[in-house]
Amino acid sequence: MALKISFLPYKIPSFPGSQDRSHRVSMASTLRSPPTENIKKPFTPPREVHVQVTHSMPPEKREIFDSLHNWAEENILIHLKPVEKCWQPTDFLPDPASDGFHDQVEELRERCREIPDEYFVVLVGDMITEEALPTYQTMINTLDGVRDETGASLTPWAIWNRAWTAEENRHGDLLNKYLYLSGRVDMRQIEKTIQYLIGSGMDPRTENNPYLGFIYTSFQERATFVSHGNTARHAKTHGDSKLAQICGTIAADEKRHETAYTKIVEKLFETDPDGTVLSLADMMRKKISMPAHLMYDGVDDNLFEHFSAVAQRLGVYTAKDYADILEFLVGRWEVEKLTGLSGEGNKAQDYVCGLPARIRRLEERAHARAKEVAPVPCSWIFGREIKI
Amino acid sequence: MASISATFVGFGASVNLSVRTDNQIIGKSSSLVSFGLPRTGGFPSIRTSRLQICAAKPETLEKVSAIVRKQLALTPETELTPQTKFTELGADSLDTVEIVMGLEEEFDISVEEENSEIITTIQEAADLIDKLVEKKA
């Protein structure tokens, strides 16, 4: 059952009529700034259609982040794990240096045999998302006031950016190797999808603005925590406890990162409540777009939509989760209790606090009206069909 | 010093109107399903109403206006004409869907996905409603 409602949070910031992909690109061609081709070539990856806004944070606010260096060192960097204490992908995979390697591989493949295709589609989508890490490191380094200016900057913000990237890097590596060994998926198609995705990048509409940026990452870390937690649960149900452990370990990392990012935004609410609540409302109005929304495999023009539909149907990541995450963050940051806001700030506060209920209502309606759609082939599983 | 930037991306695209004042950005983003300049006037709407064949009943127009006013929390002074676009009144995509939901409840009808996307003004909503109510009868 595909949720066709145009407000689906994990679709591209969506608007009526956007389902037609060629329509989207022809819209891009009517933009006055960057000139783009007028005719959509078949089999090309999707591209962002909104105008890309930059540097929306007033320059004076960069000082806030300078003044928070000591605070960040004492309160944020503590959420990084020392490398010596970190898990590594090898810990969860067959050991090539051991005599038992071939047996271990066979055991892994045996466990994977029982897992249905649709689960793999979701796991592959998650893995591809993780493998597009260069995009996310880039994105964090677009943010004013907190970017890594040299690639080896020693500000606490830059140290966090690099170390966070380093921790995340293990996620894609681990899932990649596991999927490779499993034999259940078409690795070449997956690798192609990754290459397309890193090439496409993404614009989460954070506008070089760390207020928007950290709100976005807070949301995303929680979303990946929920999502990997669910894939872990599913793996267990399907009898692969090793895979469940893998997904669970990744989820634990995401939770730790969520703690750090939400702390930063909490500090921003403390320092500049009006600016921060306006930023939160802004991000929610623009809708939190998923990092891999531009994914493309050379075959399916609606790949992300199909992947999301399966994730929704399996309960791995749903519209309800989106509403729950927002509600969680509103509670975490005590948005309801903010006082001394400007007129616009109050409106933003009302908007944000009322939004989860509205999303849920919408989702119920969409769910009730969802129509059966024909199964679609998925290149990640050798063209076999999955129900969406 | 305020600067207004508006960009259009044609049919079915998102319009961002943002007013930048000294220290704040008051962003207003609305989902626009039309050509032409919202609010600031100038270009005529190229898009013709597909529902010109039916003239909606005045009571229907009244009820629709009331629902729109409520959804968008408009002040009584705000002028509403049948041709006013919801987006001109500050409605985003969520508002538009909720307006449709409100209309469904009020008139006990069901609006198909494709139809909900073409409702952009009070007139269009009223025309569609009258058509659906008539079909039911």
Coordinates of C-alpha atoms in Angstrom, one line a residue, chain A residues 7-328:
Chain A
F7 CA 2.8 15.5 2.4
L8 CA 4.7 12.3 3.1
P9 CA 7.7 13.6 5.1
Y10 CA 10.3 11.4 3.6
K11 CA 9.5 12.3 0.1
I12 CA 11.3 15.2 -1.4
P13 CA 9.8 18.4 0.1
S14 CA 6.7 17.6 -1.7
F15 CA 4.0 19.6 -3.4
P16 CA 1.1 18.7 -5.6
G17 CA 2.1 17.4 -8.9
S18 CA 5.7 16.6 -8.0
Q19 CA 5.3 12.9 -8.5
D20 CA 6.0 13.3 -12.2
R21 CA 9.8 13.4 -12.3
S22 CA 10.1 14.9 -15.7
H23 CA 7.9 17.6 -14.5
R24 CA 10.3 18.3 -11.7
V25 CA 13.3 18.7 -13.9
S26 CA 11.4 20.9 -16.4
M27 CA 10.6 23.1 -13.4
A28 CA 14.2 23.3 -12.7
S29 CA 14.7 24.6 -16.2
T30 CA 12.4 27.6 -15.5
L31 CA 14.6 28.8 -12.6
R32 CA 16.3 32.1 -13.4
S33 CA 19.5 31.1 -11.6
P34 CA 21.6 28.2 -12.4
P35 CA 20.7 27.4 -16.0
T36 CA 19.9 23.7 -16.5
E37 CA 19.1 21.6 -19.5
N38 CA 15.5 22.1 -20.8
I39 CA 14.9 18.6 -21.8
K40 CA 15.0 15.8 -19.3
K41 CA 17.2 13.1 -20.5
P42 CA 15.9 9.6 -19.7
F43 CA 17.7 7.7 -17.0
T44 CA 19.3 10.6 -15.2
P45 CA 19.5 11.0 -11.5
P46 CA 17.0 13.4 -9.9
R47 CA 18.1 16.8 -8.8
E48 CA 17.0 19.4 -6.2
V49 CA 14.3 21.7 -7.5
H50 CA 14.2 24.3 -4.8
V51 CA 16.4 27.3 -5.2
Q52 CA 19.4 26.8 -3.0
V53 CA 19.6 29.5 -0.3
T54 CA 23.0 30.3 1.3
H55 CA 24.2 32.0 4.5
S56 CA 20.9 32.8 6.0
M57 CA 22.3 33.3 9.5
P58 CA 23.2 36.9 10.2
P59 CA 27.1 37.1 10.5
E60 CA 27.0 38.5 14.0
K61 CA 25.6 35.2 15.3
R62 CA 28.7 33.4 14.3
E63 CA 30.2 34.8 17.5
I64 CA 27.8 32.7 19.5
F65 CA 29.6 29.6 18.3
D66 CA 33.0 31.1 18.9
S67 CA 32.0 31.8 22.5
L68 CA 30.8 28.3 22.9
H69 CA 34.2 26.6 22.3
N70 CA 34.9 25.8 25.9
W71 CA 31.3 24.7 26.5
A72 CA 31.5 22.4 23.4
E73 CA 34.7 20.9 24.5
E74 CA 33.3 20.0 28.0
N75 CA 29.8 19.1 26.9
I76 CA 29.8 17.8 23.3
L77 CA 33.2 16.2 22.7
I78 CA 32.5 13.9 25.7
H79 CA 30.0 12.1 23.6
L80 CA 32.7 10.8 21.3
K81 CA 34.1 7.4 22.0
P82 CA 37.9 7.0 22.1
V83 CA 39.0 5.0 19.1
E84 CA 40.6 2.4 21.3
K85 CA 37.2 1.7 22.9
C86 CA 35.3 1.7 19.6
W87 CA 33.9 -1.4 17.8
Q88 CA 35.2 -2.0 14.3
P89 CA 33.5 -3.8 11.4
T90 CA 35.8 -6.8 11.7
D91 CA 34.3 -7.5 15.2
F92 CA 31.0 -8.5 13.5
L93 CA 32.3 -10.2 10.4
P94 CA 33.9 -13.6 9.4
D95 CA 37.6 -13.4 10.2
P96 CA 39.7 -13.8 7.0
A97 CA 42.8 -14.5 9.0
S98 CA 41.3 -17.5 10.7
D99 CA 41.0 -21.1 9.5
G100 CA 37.3 -21.0 10.2
F101 CA 36.7 -18.2 7.7
H102 CA 34.9 -20.2 5.1
D103 CA 32.7 -21.8 7.7
Q104 CA 31.9 -18.5 9.1
V105 CA 31.0 -17.2 5.7
E106 CA 28.8 -20.2 5.0
E107 CA 27.0 -19.6 8.4
L108 CA 26.4 -16.0 7.5
R109 CA 24.9 -16.9 4.1
E110 CA 22.8 -19.6 5.8
R111 CA 21.3 -17.1 8.2
C112 CA 20.6 -14.7 5.3
R113 CA 18.7 -17.3 3.3
E114 CA 15.7 -16.9 5.6
I115 CA 15.4 -13.2 5.4
P116 CA 12.8 -11.9 2.9
D117 CA 13.7 -9.7 -0.1
E118 CA 11.8 -6.7 1.2
Y119 CA 13.9 -6.6 4.4
F120 CA 17.0 -6.6 2.2
V121 CA 15.6 -3.7 0.2
V122 CA 15.3 -1.6 3.3
L123 CA 18.7 -2.7 4.7
V124 CA 20.3 -1.8 1.3
G125 CA 18.6 1.6 1.3
D126 CA 20.0 2.2 4.8
M127 CA 23.4 1.0 3.8
I128 CA 23.5 3.3 0.7
T129 CA 22.5 6.2 2.9
E130 CA 25.4 5.4 5.3
E131 CA 27.8 5.1 2.4
A132 CA 27.0 8.6 1.2
L133 CA 28.9 9.9 4.2
P134 CA 31.1 12.3 2.2
T135 CA 27.9 14.3 1.5
Y136 CA 27.1 14.6 5.2
Q137 CA 30.6 15.6 6.2
T138 CA 30.4 18.2 3.5
M139 CA 27.1 19.4 4.7
I140 CA 28.3 19.9 8.3
N141 CA 31.3 21.8 6.9
T142 CA 29.0 24.1 5.0
L143 CA 27.7 25.5 8.3
D144 CA 29.0 29.0 9.3
G145 CA 30.7 29.3 12.6
V146 CA 31.3 25.6 13.1
R147 CA 32.9 24.4 9.9
D148 CA 36.3 22.8 9.8
E149 CA 38.2 25.6 8.0
T150 CA 41.3 23.6 7.1
G151 CA 40.5 20.0 7.4
A152 CA 42.5 19.8 10.5
S153 CA 41.2 22.7 12.5
L154 CA 41.4 22.4 16.3
T155 CA 38.2 24.1 17.2
P156 CA 36.0 21.8 19.2
W157 CA 33.4 22.1 16.4
A158 CA 35.9 20.9 13.8
I159 CA 37.1 18.1 16.1
W160 CA 33.5 17.0 16.5
N161 CA 32.8 17.1 12.8
R162 CA 35.8 14.9 12.0
A163 CA 35.4 12.5 14.8
W164 CA 31.6 12.1 14.1
T165 CA 32.5 11.4 10.5
A166 CA 35.0 8.8 11.5
E167 CA 32.5 7.0 13.8
E168 CA 29.8 7.0 11.1
N169 CA 32.3 5.7 8.5
R170 CA 32.2 2.3 10.2
H171 CA 28.5 2.0 9.6
G172 CA 28.7 1.9 5.9
D173 CA 31.8 -0.3 5.9
L174 CA 30.1 -2.8 8.1
L175 CA 26.9 -3.0 6.2
N176 CA 28.7 -3.1 2.9
K177 CA 30.8 -6.1 3.9
Y178 CA 27.9 -7.9 5.4
L179 CA 25.7 -7.4 2.3
Y180 CA 28.6 -8.4 0.0
L181 CA 29.2 -11.7 1.8
S182 CA 25.4 -12.4 2.1
G183 CA 25.1 -13.0 -1.6
R184 CA 21.4 -11.9 -1.4
V185 CA 21.8 -8.6 -3.2
D186 CA 23.2 -7.2 -6.4
M187 CA 26.3 -5.5 -5.2
R188 CA 27.1 -3.9 -8.5
Q189 CA 23.7 -2.2 -8.7
I190 CA 24.2 -1.0 -5.1
E191 CA 27.6 0.3 -5.8
K192 CA 26.3 2.2 -8.8
T193 CA 23.5 3.7 -6.6
I194 CA 26.1 4.8 -4.1
Q195 CA 28.2 6.4 -6.8
Y196 CA 25.1 8.2 -8.2
L197 CA 24.1 9.4 -4.7
I198 CA 27.4 10.8 -3.7
G199 CA 27.5 12.5 -7.1
S200 CA 24.1 14.0 -6.5
G201 CA 24.7 15.2 -3.0
M202 CA 21.7 16.7 -1.1
D203 CA 20.5 20.1 0.0
P204 CA 18.7 19.8 3.4
R205 CA 18.0 23.5 3.1
T206 CA 20.1 24.3 6.1
E207 CA 21.4 27.4 4.3
N208 CA 24.9 27.4 5.9
N209 CA 23.0 28.2 9.1
P210 CA 24.1 26.1 12.1
Y211 CA 20.8 26.7 13.9
L212 CA 19.1 24.9 11.0
G213 CA 22.0 22.5 10.6
F214 CA 22.0 21.2 14.1
I215 CA 18.2 21.0 14.2
Y216 CA 18.4 18.9 11.0
T217 CA 21.1 16.6 12.4
S218 CA 19.2 16.2 15.7
F219 CA 16.2 15.0 13.7
Q220 CA 18.3 12.7 11.5
E221 CA 20.2 11.0 14.2
R222 CA 17.0 10.2 16.0
A223 CA 15.5 9.0 12.7
T224 CA 18.5 6.7 12.0
F225 CA 18.4 5.5 15.6
V226 CA 14.7 4.5 15.2
S227 CA 15.3 3.0 11.8
H228 CA 18.3 0.8 12.7
G229 CA 16.6 -0.2 15.9
N230 CA 13.7 -1.5 13.8
T231 CA 15.9 -3.3 11.3
A232 CA 17.6 -4.9 14.3
R233 CA 14.3 -6.1 15.6
H234 CA 13.3 -7.5 12.2
A235 CA 16.6 -9.3 11.8
K236 CA 16.0 -11.0 15.1
T237 CA 12.5 -12.1 14.0
H238 CA 14.0 -13.6 10.9
G239 CA 16.5 -15.5 12.9
D240 CA 19.7 -13.6 12.1
S241 CA 20.9 -12.6 15.5
K242 CA 24.3 -11.5 14.2
L243 CA 22.7 -9.0 11.8
A244 CA 20.4 -7.9 14.7
Q245 CA 23.5 -7.2 16.7
I246 CA 25.0 -5.2 13.9
C247 CA 22.0 -3.0 13.4
G248 CA 21.7 -2.6 17.2
T249 CA 25.3 -1.5 17.5
I250 CA 24.8 1.0 14.7
A251 CA 21.6 2.3 16.4
A252 CA 23.5 2.8 19.7
D253 CA 26.0 5.0 17.9
E254 CA 23.2 7.1 16.4
K255 CA 21.6 7.5 19.9
R256 CA 24.9 8.8 21.2
H257 CA 25.1 11.3 18.3
E258 CA 21.5 12.3 18.8
T259 CA 22.4 13.1 22.5
A260 CA 25.2 15.4 21.3
Y261 CA 23.3 17.3 18.6
T262 CA 20.2 17.8 20.8
K263 CA 22.4 19.2 23.5
I264 CA 23.8 21.7 21.1
V265 CA 20.3 22.9 20.1
E266 CA 19.3 22.9 23.7
K267 CA 22.1 25.4 24.3
L268 CA 21.0 27.4 21.4
F269 CA 17.5 27.6 22.9
E270 CA 19.0 28.8 26.1
T271 CA 21.2 31.4 24.4
D272 CA 18.8 32.6 21.7
P273 CA 15.3 31.2 22.2
D274 CA 13.6 33.4 19.6
G275 CA 16.1 32.6 16.9
T276 CA 16.1 29.0 17.6
V277 CA 12.4 28.5 17.7
L278 CA 12.1 30.4 14.4
S279 CA 14.7 28.1 13.0
L280 CA 12.9 25.0 14.2
A281 CA 9.6 26.2 12.7
D282 CA 11.5 27.0 9.4
M283 CA 13.0 23.5 9.2
M284 CA 9.7 21.9 9.9
R285 CA 7.8 24.0 7.3
K286 CA 10.4 23.1 4.8
K287 CA 10.1 19.5 6.0
I288 CA 13.0 17.4 7.0
S289 CA 14.1 15.8 3.8
M290 CA 15.8 12.4 4.0
P291 CA 19.5 12.4 3.1
A292 CA 19.2 9.8 0.3
H293 CA 16.2 11.3 -1.4
L294 CA 18.1 11.8 -4.6
M295 CA 19.1 8.1 -4.8
Y296 CA 19.1 6.6 -8.3
D297 CA 20.2 3.2 -9.6
G298 CA 20.2 3.8 -13.4
V299 CA 16.9 1.9 -13.7
D300 CA 14.2 3.2 -11.4
D301 CA 13.2 6.9 -11.7
N302 CA 11.2 6.7 -8.5
L303 CA 13.8 4.7 -6.5
F304 CA 13.6 6.7 -3.3
E305 CA 9.8 6.7 -3.3
H306 CA 9.8 2.9 -3.7
F307 CA 12.4 2.4 -1.0
S308 CA 10.5 4.7 1.4
A309 CA 7.2 2.9 0.7
V310 CA 8.8 -0.4 1.6
A311 CA 10.3 1.1 4.8
Q312 CA 6.9 2.5 5.6
R313 CA 5.1 -0.8 5.0
L314 CA 7.5 -2.8 7.0
G315 CA 7.4 -0.4 9.9
V316 CA 11.1 0.4 9.7
Y317 CA 10.6 4.1 9.2
T318 CA 7.1 5.6 8.9
A319 CA 5.2 8.8 8.8
K320 CA 4.2 8.1 12.4
D321 CA 7.9 7.9 13.3
Y322 CA 8.4 11.4 11.7
A323 CA 5.6 12.8 13.9
D324 CA 7.0 10.9 17.0
I325 CA 10.5 12.3 16.4
L326 CA 9.2 15.8 16.2
E327 CA 7.1 15.4 19.3
F328 CA 10.2 14.0 21.1

